[in-house]
Amino acid sequence: MPTREPHDLIATAIRTLEDAGGPGPAPATAWAPGRCTLVGEHVDYAGGNVLCVAVDLGIAVAARASATSRYLVASGDTVVARSGAGPEGDIGDRAFAPVLALRERGFAVPVIEVGIAATLPSGAGLASSAALIVAVSTAVLRLLGATLTARDLAAAALAAERDIAGIPCGPLDQRAVIDAADGGALLLDCRTGDETTVPWPWADVLLVGCDTGTHHDVGGAEYRRRRKETESGLKALGVASCQDLRDALIDAAALDLTVKRRLRHVMGESVRAGEAAEALRRGDVAALGGLMSASHQSLRGLHEVSTPALDAVVRAAEAVAGCAGARMVGAGFGGAVAALVTRTGADPCRRAMSAACGGGRTFELRPSPGVAVLARDVVRD
Ligand code: GLA
């Protein structure tokens, strides 16, 4: 097992599996980090640019072949046993989707039993679904002694989440969780699939998060609606990517005003993501923070995916000395806020954010390497 995977959490995943499924052969284990978008939210499905990091909160899994023909997944006190791997509306949907996605790619994946242990809050906009699916995929590949390229692993994980589990996600989360470099942010161009690493330039500037405790569901109707509005607007204007949008094009179009707002968000947000990468390269904290706050305002006013609780936490963070900017992360409709803050401002910022949402959990979000770096035995070049 690679030494940089978190051994304590992996040990908990193994214990969870054995408590639920009884003793058995040594499981294969894996760990996948979560994702925090810096700037570039709700643009991956519109061919936009995203600047994001993988974070040191994540999900550990232990997986083994079932001695019976029963699928089993255990996480904390929740245990689900099933006869099939297809979606049934429980935690098994995400845990077993990789079995079907990898079988579709020709791997002889057996019926599996999985134990899960997580430090990443679920439903908080930090890509917990992608982290779980990538971790299970990695563990299953280890079980089989098989390998995949990073691109193929991301494609399998996306197919598992979107096509099998039925979550209408874009390509962002899987790419961040797998491809993030060690100590750097990832600038992902979702039009071409190209990516660039931008090193995190500061030792004294942190990302802190606060989970408002109001949880979104990325499979929910509002996320689907935003996608549909955005995609229908792009189609009506005859452009394949939000990178081809211009104000004049949107102004002149005979489109529904809501659709125009969505287009203005994806156009501006993708440009901001490129500017944010430049700010990170220059080590310009104020500029990156300003772009994060501008991203939040656009998600709130134009894409309409924020909530009063998220807005209150953002305002509370921005009022703290040393905070350069803050924004909701992920799909929205609840979840977490991330703030860019100096080390000395971090504790006051965490307190202010938590207080603004009635005691939400706070954490530091440290840029971390993705699975392609951590699991070199599974993810080949
Ligand atoms: C969710 C989806 C991603 C992306 C974000 C919003 O995390 O899974 O594909 O659309 O929301 O940026």
mmCIF file of C-alpha atoms and ligand atoms in Angstrom:
data_model
loop_
_atom_site.group_PDB
_atom_site.id
_atom_site.type_symbol
_atom_site.label_atom_id
_atom_site.label_comp_id
_atom_site.label_asym_id
_atom_site.label_seq_id
_atom_site.Cartn_x
_atom_site.Cartn_y
_atom_site.Cartn_z
ATOM 1 C CA MET A 1 0.000 0.000 0.000
ATOM 2 C CA PRO A 2 1.452 3.432 -0.886
ATOM 3 C CA THR A 3 2.699 5.090 2.268
ATOM 4 C CA ARG A 4 0.922 8.407 1.775
ATOM 5 C CA GLU A 5 -2.580 7.018 2.004
ATOM 6 C CA PRO A 6 -3.994 7.654 5.510
ATOM 7 C CA HIS A 7 -3.392 4.406 7.366
ATOM 8 C CA ASP A 8 -5.687 5.135 10.314
ATOM 9 C CA LEU A 9 -8.694 5.752 8.122
ATOM 10 C CA ILE A 10 -7.906 2.716 6.001
ATOM 11 C CA ALA A 11 -7.685 0.610 9.176
ATOM 12 C CA THR A 12 -11.143 1.916 10.145
ATOM 13 C CA ALA A 13 -12.508 0.946 6.709
ATOM 14 C CA ILE A 14 -11.105 -2.588 7.147
ATOM 15 C CA ARG A 15 -12.628 -2.863 10.640
ATOM 16 C CA THR A 16 -15.972 -1.586 9.365
ATOM 17 C CA LEU A 17 -15.937 -4.219 6.620
ATOM 18 C CA GLU A 18 -15.037 -7.042 9.002
ATOM 19 C CA ASP A 19 -17.570 -5.965 11.641
ATOM 20 C CA ALA A 20 -20.333 -6.058 9.028
ATOM 21 C CA GLY A 21 -19.207 -8.976 6.879
ATOM 22 C CA GLY A 22 -17.265 -11.126 9.325
ATOM 23 C CA PRO A 23 -13.658 -12.261 8.960
ATOM 24 C CA GLY A 24 -12.402 -13.078 5.493
ATOM 25 C CA PRO A 25 -9.469 -12.711 3.128
ATOM 26 C CA ALA A 26 -7.363 -9.525 3.429
ATOM 27 C CA PRO A 27 -9.203 -6.788 1.525
ATOM 28 C CA ALA A 28 -7.704 -4.452 -1.053
ATOM 29 C CA THR A 29 -7.787 -0.875 0.187
ATOM 30 C CA ALA A 30 -7.727 2.587 -1.346
ATOM 31 C CA TRP A 31 -8.122 6.230 -0.489
ATOM 32 C CA ALA A 32 -9.425 9.124 -2.581
ATOM 33 C CA PRO A 33 -9.396 12.831 -1.687
ATOM 34 C CA GLY A 34 -12.278 15.274 -2.018
ATOM 35 C CA ARG A 35 -12.276 18.317 -4.314
ATOM 36 C CA CYS A 36 -12.580 22.014 -3.564
ATOM 37 C CA THR A 37 -13.229 24.332 -6.495
ATOM 38 C CA LEU A 38 -11.376 27.647 -6.209
ATOM 39 C CA VAL A 39 -13.156 29.315 -9.146
ATOM 40 C CA GLY A 40 -15.151 27.721 -11.968
ATOM 41 C CA GLU A 41 -18.363 26.303 -10.524
ATOM 42 C CA HIS A 42 -21.205 25.046 -12.710
ATOM 43 C CA VAL A 43 -19.110 25.406 -15.869
ATOM 44 C CA ASP A 44 -17.741 21.877 -16.353
ATOM 45 C CA TYR A 45 -20.912 20.793 -18.154
ATOM 46 C CA ALA A 46 -20.659 23.903 -20.349
ATOM 47 C CA GLY A 47 -17.098 23.289 -21.562
ATOM 48 C CA GLY A 48 -15.617 25.948 -19.276
ATOM 49 C CA ASN A 49 -12.424 26.347 -17.264
ATOM 50 C CA VAL A 50 -12.210 25.257 -13.623
ATOM 51 C CA LEU A 51 -9.471 25.941 -11.072
ATOM 52 C CA CYS A 52 -9.664 23.417 -8.250
ATOM 53 C CA VAL A 53 -7.651 21.462 -5.698
ATOM 54 C CA ALA A 54 -7.947 17.960 -4.309
ATOM 55 C CA VAL A 55 -8.088 18.183 -0.509
ATOM 56 C CA ASP A 56 -6.766 16.148 2.377
ATOM 57 C CA LEU A 57 -10.240 15.168 3.547
ATOM 58 C CA GLY A 58 -11.335 12.076 1.716
ATOM 59 C CA ILE A 59 -12.726 8.561 1.741
ATOM 60 C CA ALA A 60 -10.980 5.257 2.522
ATOM 61 C CA VAL A 61 -12.415 1.937 1.410
ATOM 62 C CA ALA A 62 -11.616 -1.727 1.933
ATOM 63 C CA ALA A 63 -12.995 -4.168 -0.648
ATOM 64 C CA ARG A 64 -12.913 -7.940 -1.011
ATOM 65 C CA ALA A 65 -14.637 -10.570 -3.085
ATOM 66 C CA SER A 66 -17.804 -11.826 -1.433
ATOM 67 C CA ALA A 67 -17.709 -15.444 -0.278
ATOM 68 C CA THR A 68 -21.458 -15.589 -0.960
ATOM 69 C CA SER A 69 -23.248 -13.967 -3.891
ATOM 70 C CA ARG A 70 -24.266 -11.017 -1.710
ATOM 71 C CA TYR A 71 -23.073 -7.426 -2.286
ATOM 72 C CA LEU A 72 -22.391 -5.720 1.034
ATOM 73 C CA VAL A 73 -21.432 -2.169 1.963
ATOM 74 C CA ALA A 74 -20.864 -0.814 5.463
ATOM 75 C CA SER A 75 -20.209 2.763 6.557
ATOM 76 C CA GLY A 76 -20.418 3.701 10.228
ATOM 77 C CA ASP A 77 -23.602 2.077 11.518
ATOM 78 C CA THR A 78 -25.156 1.712 8.075
ATOM 79 C CA VAL A 79 -24.962 -1.734 6.495
ATOM 80 C CA VAL A 80 -26.612 -2.593 3.190
ATOM 81 C CA ALA A 81 -26.714 -6.108 1.724
ATOM 82 C CA ARG A 82 -27.978 -6.657 -1.802
ATOM 83 C CA SER A 83 -28.295 -9.310 -4.450
ATOM 84 C CA GLY A 84 -27.409 -6.882 -7.277
ATOM 85 C CA ALA A 85 -25.091 -3.930 -7.975
ATOM 86 C CA GLY A 86 -27.617 -1.717 -9.817
ATOM 87 C CA PRO A 87 -29.111 1.419 -8.241
ATOM 88 C CA GLU A 88 -31.745 0.857 -5.549
ATOM 89 C CA GLY A 89 -31.700 4.237 -3.796
ATOM 90 C CA ASP A 90 -29.301 3.455 -0.962
ATOM 91 C CA ILE A 91 -25.594 3.868 -0.186
ATOM 92 C CA GLY A 92 -24.875 0.827 -2.387
ATOM 93 C CA ASP A 93 -25.727 2.862 -5.504
ATOM 94 C CA ARG A 94 -22.407 4.725 -5.350
ATOM 95 C CA ALA A 95 -20.406 1.915 -3.757
ATOM 96 C CA PHE A 96 -21.332 -0.731 -6.340
ATOM 97 C CA ALA A 97 -21.609 1.443 -9.482
ATOM 98 C CA PRO A 98 -17.847 0.946 -10.151
ATOM 99 C CA VAL A 99 -18.420 -2.822 -10.317
ATOM 100 C CA LEU A 100 -20.748 -2.368 -13.293
ATOM 101 C CA ALA A 101 -18.635 0.389 -14.901
ATOM 102 C CA LEU A 102 -15.469 -1.729 -14.701
ATOM 103 C CA ARG A 103 -17.264 -4.847 -15.968
ATOM 104 C CA GLU A 104 -18.432 -2.787 -18.964
ATOM 105 C CA ARG A 105 -14.744 -2.097 -19.608
ATOM 106 C CA GLY A 106 -13.962 -5.798 -19.662
ATOM 107 C CA PHE A 107 -12.736 -6.407 -16.111
ATOM 108 C CA ALA A 108 -13.950 -9.593 -14.400
ATOM 109 C CA VAL A 109 -15.097 -7.882 -11.204
ATOM 110 C CA PRO A 110 -16.552 -10.298 -8.639
ATOM 111 C CA VAL A 111 -19.428 -9.636 -6.262
ATOM 112 C CA ILE A 112 -17.828 -7.393 -3.622
ATOM 113 C CA GLU A 113 -18.088 -6.403 0.024
ATOM 114 C CA VAL A 114 -16.970 -2.869 0.912
ATOM 115 C CA GLY A 115 -16.153 -1.051 4.155
ATOM 116 C CA ILE A 116 -16.053 2.760 4.087
ATOM 117 C CA ALA A 117 -14.474 5.339 6.416
ATOM 118 C CA ALA A 118 -14.559 9.049 5.611
ATOM 119 C CA THR A 119 -13.198 12.363 6.827
ATOM 120 C CA LEU A 120 -14.883 14.161 3.926
ATOM 121 C CA PRO A 121 -18.380 15.435 4.755
ATOM 122 C CA SER A 122 -20.936 13.991 2.337
ATOM 123 C CA GLY A 123 -23.295 16.204 0.347
ATOM 124 C CA ALA A 124 -21.217 19.295 1.179
ATOM 125 C CA GLY A 125 -20.084 20.179 -2.350
ATOM 126 C CA LEU A 126 -16.659 18.600 -1.874
ATOM 127 C CA ALA A 127 -17.152 15.698 -4.327
ATOM 128 C CA SER A 128 -17.822 12.932 -1.828
ATOM 129 C CA SER A 129 -19.631 10.850 -4.483
ATOM 130 C CA ALA A 130 -16.675 11.003 -6.852
ATOM 131 C CA ALA A 131 -14.236 10.278 -4.004
ATOM 132 C CA LEU A 132 -16.210 7.168 -2.995
ATOM 133 C CA ILE A 133 -16.544 5.917 -6.560
ATOM 134 C CA VAL A 134 -12.863 6.518 -7.365
ATOM 135 C CA ALA A 135 -11.765 4.883 -4.091
ATOM 136 C CA VAL A 136 -13.896 1.773 -4.743
ATOM 137 C CA SER A 137 -12.699 1.619 -8.361
ATOM 138 C CA THR A 138 -9.076 1.826 -7.215
ATOM 139 C CA ALA A 139 -9.546 -0.851 -4.537
ATOM 140 C CA VAL A 140 -11.292 -3.163 -7.023
ATOM 141 C CA LEU A 141 -8.483 -2.715 -9.559
ATOM 142 C CA ARG A 142 -5.973 -3.546 -6.786
ATOM 143 C CA LEU A 143 -8.011 -6.621 -5.923
ATOM 144 C CA LEU A 144 -7.719 -7.732 -9.548
ATOM 145 C CA GLY A 145 -4.067 -6.668 -9.898
ATOM 146 C CA ALA A 146 -5.210 -4.523 -12.840
ATOM 147 C CA THR A 147 -4.244 -1.026 -13.976
ATOM 148 C CA LEU A 148 -5.845 1.841 -15.909
ATOM 149 C CA THR A 149 -4.613 5.168 -17.216
ATOM 150 C CA ALA A 150 -5.774 8.247 -15.320
ATOM 151 C CA ARG A 151 -8.015 9.190 -18.259
ATOM 152 C CA ASP A 152 -9.639 5.749 -18.380
ATOM 153 C CA LEU A 153 -10.111 5.657 -14.612
ATOM 154 C CA ALA A 154 -11.776 9.091 -14.761
ATOM 155 C CA ALA A 155 -14.004 7.922 -17.626
ATOM 156 C CA ALA A 156 -14.983 4.764 -15.721
ATOM 157 C CA ALA A 157 -15.697 6.767 -12.554
ATOM 158 C CA LEU A 158 -17.770 9.306 -14.510
ATOM 159 C CA ALA A 159 -19.746 6.524 -16.184
ATOM 160 C CA ALA A 160 -20.307 4.897 -12.779
ATOM 161 C CA GLU A 161 -21.613 8.115 -11.204
ATOM 162 C CA ARG A 162 -23.533 9.582 -14.128
ATOM 163 C CA ASP A 163 -24.737 6.647 -16.194
ATOM 164 C CA ILE A 164 -25.077 3.944 -13.533
ATOM 165 C CA ALA A 165 -25.815 5.753 -10.253
ATOM 166 C CA GLY A 166 -27.820 8.336 -12.240
ATOM 167 C CA ILE A 167 -26.242 11.524 -10.831
ATOM 168 C CA PRO A 168 -26.200 14.119 -13.639
ATOM 169 C CA CYS A 169 -22.641 15.326 -12.933
ATOM 170 C CA GLY A 170 -20.055 16.838 -15.278
ATOM 171 C CA PRO A 171 -16.417 15.661 -15.558
ATOM 172 C CA LEU A 172 -14.941 17.966 -12.897
ATOM 173 C CA ASP A 173 -14.989 15.915 -9.729
ATOM 174 C CA GLN A 174 -13.459 12.721 -11.075
ATOM 175 C CA ARG A 175 -10.668 14.625 -12.825
ATOM 176 C CA ALA A 176 -9.826 16.620 -9.669
ATOM 177 C CA VAL A 177 -9.871 13.554 -7.414
ATOM 178 C CA ILE A 178 -7.635 11.584 -9.784
ATOM 179 C CA ASP A 179 -5.393 14.127 -11.535
ATOM 180 C CA ALA A 180 -4.525 16.728 -8.882
ATOM 181 C CA ALA A 181 -0.759 17.087 -8.597
ATOM 182 C CA ASP A 182 1.144 17.101 -5.347
ATOM 183 C CA GLY A 183 0.866 20.541 -3.731
ATOM 184 C CA GLY A 184 -0.847 22.215 -6.634
ATOM 185 C CA ALA A 185 -4.141 23.396 -8.066
ATOM 186 C CA LEU A 186 -5.490 21.999 -11.297
ATOM 187 C CA LEU A 187 -6.677 24.263 -14.117
ATOM 188 C CA LEU A 188 -9.009 22.058 -16.107
ATOM 189 C CA ASP A 189 -10.273 23.076 -19.529
ATOM 190 C CA CYS A 190 -13.515 21.147 -19.897
ATOM 191 C CA ARG A 191 -13.775 22.034 -23.603
ATOM 192 C CA THR A 192 -10.577 20.196 -24.565
ATOM 193 C CA GLY A 193 -9.990 18.048 -21.478
ATOM 194 C CA ASP A 194 -6.517 19.654 -21.121
ATOM 195 C CA GLU A 195 -5.170 20.390 -17.677
ATOM 196 C CA THR A 196 -2.361 22.459 -16.162
ATOM 197 C CA THR A 197 -0.957 22.348 -12.656
ATOM 198 C CA VAL A 198 -0.414 25.608 -10.775
ATOM 199 C CA PRO A 199 1.673 25.159 -7.606
ATOM 200 C CA TRP A 200 0.150 26.444 -4.364
ATOM 201 C CA PRO A 201 2.527 29.340 -3.690
ATOM 202 C CA TRP A 202 1.898 30.088 -0.029
ATOM 203 C CA ALA A 203 2.801 28.547 3.309
ATOM 204 C CA ASP A 204 0.845 31.187 5.236
ATOM 205 C CA VAL A 205 -2.365 31.359 3.212
ATOM 206 C CA LEU A 206 -4.946 28.641 3.783
ATOM 207 C CA LEU A 207 -8.258 27.439 2.543
ATOM 208 C CA VAL A 208 -10.735 26.900 5.348
ATOM 209 C CA GLY A 209 -14.128 25.302 4.904
ATOM 210 C CA CYS A 210 -17.395 25.366 6.793
ATOM 211 C CA ASP A 211 -20.142 22.814 6.228
ATOM 212 C CA THR A 212 -23.452 24.602 6.768
ATOM 213 C CA GLY A 213 -25.051 21.234 7.480
ATOM 214 C CA THR A 214 -27.783 21.920 4.913
ATOM 215 C CA HIS A 215 -27.050 19.312 2.329
ATOM 216 C CA HIS A 216 -27.589 19.435 -1.372
ATOM 217 C CA ASP A 217 -28.353 16.508 -3.590
ATOM 218 C CA VAL A 218 -26.522 16.675 -6.873
ATOM 219 C CA GLY A 219 -29.114 14.265 -8.280
ATOM 220 C CA GLY A 220 -31.785 16.796 -7.419
ATOM 221 C CA ALA A 221 -34.087 18.630 -9.759
ATOM 222 C CA GLU A 222 -32.436 22.051 -9.456
ATOM 223 C CA TYR A 223 -28.994 20.873 -10.605
ATOM 224 C CA ARG A 224 -30.602 19.150 -13.590
ATOM 225 C CA ARG A 225 -32.564 22.334 -14.358
ATOM 226 C CA ARG A 226 -29.420 24.522 -14.319
ATOM 227 C CA ARG A 227 -27.721 22.119 -16.704
ATOM 228 C CA LYS A 228 -30.707 22.014 -19.025
ATOM 229 C CA GLU A 229 -31.083 25.813 -19.081
ATOM 230 C CA THR A 230 -27.376 26.293 -19.733
ATOM 231 C CA GLU A 231 -27.150 23.600 -22.410
ATOM 232 C CA SER A 232 -30.294 24.820 -24.171
ATOM 233 C CA GLY A 233 -28.881 28.375 -24.224
ATOM 234 C CA LEU A 234 -25.559 27.242 -25.688
ATOM 235 C CA LYS A 235 -27.392 25.212 -28.311
ATOM 236 C CA ALA A 236 -29.682 28.113 -29.255
ATOM 237 C CA LEU A 237 -26.628 30.326 -29.787
ATOM 238 C CA GLY A 238 -24.862 27.605 -31.764
ATOM 239 C CA VAL A 239 -21.798 27.433 -29.501
ATOM 240 C CA ALA A 240 -20.324 24.256 -28.069
ATOM 241 C CA SER A 241 -18.572 25.850 -25.101
ATOM 242 C CA CYS A 242 -19.219 28.768 -22.771
ATOM 243 C CA GLN A 243 -15.722 29.917 -23.740
ATOM 244 C CA ASP A 244 -17.204 30.990 -27.085
ATOM 245 C CA LEU A 245 -19.884 33.195 -25.497
ATOM 246 C CA ARG A 246 -19.675 37.004 -25.660
ATOM 247 C CA ASP A 247 -21.877 39.639 -24.032
ATOM 248 C CA ALA A 248 -23.027 40.922 -27.417
ATOM 249 C CA LEU A 249 -24.069 37.430 -28.477
ATOM 250 C CA ILE A 250 -26.177 36.962 -25.353
ATOM 251 C CA ASP A 251 -27.603 40.507 -25.536
ATOM 252 C CA ALA A 252 -28.750 40.037 -29.134
ATOM 253 C CA ALA A 253 -30.313 36.603 -28.620
ATOM 254 C CA ALA A 254 -34.062 36.136 -28.339
ATOM 255 C CA LEU A 255 -33.772 33.937 -25.264
ATOM 256 C CA ASP A 256 -35.626 33.534 -22.022
ATOM 257 C CA LEU A 257 -34.171 35.915 -19.393
ATOM 258 C CA THR A 258 -33.423 33.040 -17.020
ATOM 259 C CA VAL A 259 -31.424 31.267 -19.719
ATOM 260 C CA LYS A 260 -29.531 34.511 -20.389
ATOM 261 C CA ARG A 261 -28.597 34.740 -16.699
ATOM 262 C CA ARG A 262 -27.273 31.178 -16.777
ATOM 263 C CA LEU A 263 -25.218 31.963 -19.887
ATOM 264 C CA ARG A 264 -23.793 35.108 -18.277
ATOM 265 C CA HIS A 265 -22.749 33.045 -15.283
ATOM 266 C CA VAL A 266 -20.952 30.301 -17.248
ATOM 267 C CA MET A 267 -19.285 32.854 -19.541
ATOM 268 C CA GLY A 268 -17.979 35.016 -16.682
ATOM 269 C CA GLU A 269 -17.128 32.128 -14.375
ATOM 270 C CA SER A 270 -14.950 30.380 -16.948
ATOM 271 C CA VAL A 271 -13.040 33.621 -17.617
ATOM 272 C CA ARG A 272 -12.643 34.142 -13.854
ATOM 273 C CA ALA A 273 -11.186 30.639 -13.486
ATOM 274 C CA GLY A 274 -8.420 31.526 -15.961
ATOM 275 C CA GLU A 275 -7.795 34.795 -14.118
ATOM 276 C CA ALA A 276 -7.722 32.919 -10.815
ATOM 277 C CA ALA A 277 -5.008 30.596 -12.178
ATOM 278 C CA GLU A 278 -2.985 33.676 -13.136
ATOM 279 C CA ALA A 279 -3.483 35.167 -9.662
ATOM 280 C CA LEU A 280 -2.277 31.904 -8.104
ATOM 281 C CA ARG A 281 0.779 31.886 -10.390
ATOM 282 C CA ARG A 282 1.615 35.448 -9.300
ATOM 283 C CA GLY A 283 0.953 34.612 -5.643
ATOM 284 C CA ASP A 284 -1.613 37.432 -5.561
ATOM 285 C CA VAL A 285 -3.821 36.562 -2.586
ATOM 286 C CA ALA A 286 -6.045 39.623 -2.871
ATOM 287 C CA ALA A 287 -6.758 38.947 -6.546
ATOM 288 C CA LEU A 288 -7.564 35.255 -6.023
ATOM 289 C CA GLY A 289 -9.760 36.065 -3.022
ATOM 290 C CA GLY A 290 -11.576 38.758 -5.005
ATOM 291 C CA LEU A 291 -12.255 36.301 -7.811
ATOM 292 C CA MET A 292 -13.585 33.726 -5.335
ATOM 293 C CA SER A 293 -15.996 36.290 -3.907
ATOM 294 C CA ALA A 294 -17.026 37.365 -7.420
ATOM 295 C CA SER A 295 -17.656 33.701 -8.230
ATOM 296 C CA HIS A 296 -19.995 33.466 -5.250
ATOM 297 C CA GLN A 297 -21.912 36.578 -6.309
ATOM 298 C CA SER A 298 -22.396 35.140 -9.787
ATOM 299 C CA LEU A 299 -23.522 31.757 -8.435
ATOM 300 C CA ARG A 300 -25.951 33.603 -6.165
ATOM 301 C CA GLY A 301 -27.309 36.240 -8.546
ATOM 302 C CA LEU A 302 -27.041 34.697 -12.012
ATOM 303 C CA HIS A 303 -26.993 30.924 -11.609
ATOM 304 C CA GLU A 304 -29.186 31.078 -8.479
ATOM 305 C CA VAL A 305 -27.689 28.064 -6.726
ATOM 306 C CA SER A 306 -26.799 29.641 -3.382
ATOM 307 C CA THR A 307 -28.912 29.702 -0.220
ATOM 308 C CA PRO A 308 -29.352 32.260 2.590
ATOM 309 C CA ALA A 309 -27.195 30.064 4.858
ATOM 310 C CA LEU A 310 -24.348 29.930 2.325
ATOM 311 C CA ASP A 311 -24.607 33.698 1.752
ATOM 312 C CA ALA A 312 -24.471 34.356 5.503
ATOM 313 C CA VAL A 313 -21.347 32.198 5.924
ATOM 314 C CA VAL A 314 -19.642 33.915 2.971
ATOM 315 C CA ARG A 315 -20.427 37.368 4.417
ATOM 316 C CA ALA A 316 -19.173 36.326 7.855
ATOM 317 C CA ALA A 317 -15.885 35.046 6.400
ATOM 318 C CA GLU A 318 -15.348 38.136 4.268
ATOM 319 C CA ALA A 319 -15.719 40.378 7.330
ATOM 320 C CA VAL A 320 -12.757 38.735 9.112
ATOM 321 C CA ALA A 321 -9.345 40.450 8.937
ATOM 322 C CA GLY A 322 -7.044 38.317 6.784
ATOM 323 C CA CYS A 323 -9.819 36.763 4.683
ATOM 324 C CA ALA A 324 -9.221 37.550 1.011
ATOM 325 C CA GLY A 325 -12.482 36.064 -0.282
ATOM 326 C CA ALA A 326 -15.030 33.280 0.153
ATOM 327 C CA ARG A 327 -17.553 31.300 -1.844
ATOM 328 C CA MET A 328 -19.901 28.355 -1.827
ATOM 329 C CA VAL A 329 -18.354 25.190 -3.266
ATOM 330 C CA GLY A 330 -19.829 22.466 -5.454
ATOM 331 C CA ALA A 331 -23.310 22.274 -6.865
ATOM 332 C CA GLY A 332 -24.869 24.529 -4.205
ATOM 333 C CA PHE A 333 -28.411 24.438 -2.773
ATOM 334 C CA GLY A 334 -26.646 23.858 0.567
ATOM 335 C CA GLY A 335 -23.276 22.413 1.477
ATOM 336 C CA ALA A 336 -20.036 24.138 2.336
ATOM 337 C CA VAL A 337 -18.269 27.479 1.955
ATOM 338 C CA ALA A 338 -14.520 27.817 1.358
ATOM 339 C CA ALA A 339 -12.575 30.923 2.371
ATOM 340 C CA LEU A 340 -9.054 32.017 1.440
ATOM 341 C CA VAL A 341 -7.426 33.361 4.563
ATOM 342 C CA THR A 342 -4.040 34.111 6.115
ATOM 343 C CA ARG A 343 -2.838 31.686 8.773
ATOM 344 C CA THR A 344 -3.399 34.257 11.532
ATOM 345 C CA GLY A 345 -6.935 34.919 10.314
ATOM 346 C CA ALA A 346 -7.829 31.225 10.019
ATOM 347 C CA ASP A 347 -9.177 30.585 13.523
ATOM 348 C CA PRO A 348 -11.255 33.784 13.704
ATOM 349 C CA CYS A 349 -12.552 33.002 10.216
ATOM 350 C CA ARG A 350 -13.544 29.467 11.206
ATOM 351 C CA ARG A 351 -15.333 30.762 14.294
ATOM 352 C CA ALA A 352 -17.176 33.448 12.335
ATOM 353 C CA MET A 353 -18.251 31.024 9.610
ATOM 354 C CA SER A 354 -19.450 28.424 12.092
ATOM 355 C CA ALA A 355 -21.394 30.995 14.121
ATOM 356 C CA ALA A 356 -23.072 32.328 10.957
ATOM 357 C CA CYS A 357 -24.753 28.971 10.314
ATOM 358 C CA GLY A 358 -25.559 27.923 13.853
ATOM 359 C CA GLY A 359 -22.450 25.873 14.615
ATOM 360 C CA GLY A 360 -21.371 24.339 11.302
ATOM 361 C CA ARG A 361 -18.321 22.074 11.262
ATOM 362 C CA THR A 362 -15.165 23.827 10.047
ATOM 363 C CA PHE A 363 -11.936 22.377 8.672
ATOM 364 C CA GLU A 364 -8.782 23.286 6.831
ATOM 365 C CA LEU A 365 -8.738 22.189 3.190
ATOM 366 C CA ARG A 366 -5.103 21.396 2.362
ATOM 367 C CA PRO A 367 -4.242 20.950 -1.325
ATOM 368 C CA SER A 368 -3.417 17.279 -1.752
ATOM 369 C CA PRO A 369 -2.350 14.897 -4.495
ATOM 370 C CA GLY A 370 -4.936 12.916 -6.390
ATOM 371 C CA VAL A 371 -5.214 9.168 -6.858
ATOM 372 C CA ALA A 372 -2.948 9.137 -9.932
ATOM 373 C CA VAL A 373 -0.125 10.288 -7.644
ATOM 374 C CA LEU A 374 -1.069 8.181 -4.629
ATOM 375 C CA ALA A 375 -1.949 4.910 -6.358
ATOM 376 C CA ARG A 376 0.796 4.506 -8.948
ATOM 377 C CA ASP A 377 0.417 0.722 -8.765
ATOM 378 C CA VAL A 378 -3.105 1.093 -10.206
ATOM 379 C CA VAL A 379 -2.979 4.283 -12.282
ATOM 380 C CA ARG A 380 -0.432 3.941 -15.050
ATOM 381 C CA ASP A 381 0.856 6.689 -17.365
HETATM 382 C C1 GLA B 1 -21.125 18.833 -8.835
HETATM 383 C C2 GLA B 1 -20.960 18.046 -10.132
HETATM 384 C C3 GLA B 1 -19.797 18.626 -10.955
HETATM 385 C C4 GLA B 1 -19.936 20.137 -11.138
HETATM 386 C C5 GLA B 1 -20.191 20.811 -9.794
HETATM 387 C C6 GLA B 1 -20.471 22.285 -9.942
HETATM 388 O O1 GLA B 1 -20.024 18.625 -7.997
HETATM 389 O O2 GLA B 1 -20.686 16.697 -9.853
HETATM 390 O O3 GLA B 1 -19.726 17.973 -12.190
HETATM 391 O O4 GLA B 1 -20.952 20.438 -12.061
HETATM 392 O O5 GLA B 1 -21.285 20.214 -9.112
HETATM 393 O O6 GLA B 1 -19.345 22.949 -10.401
#
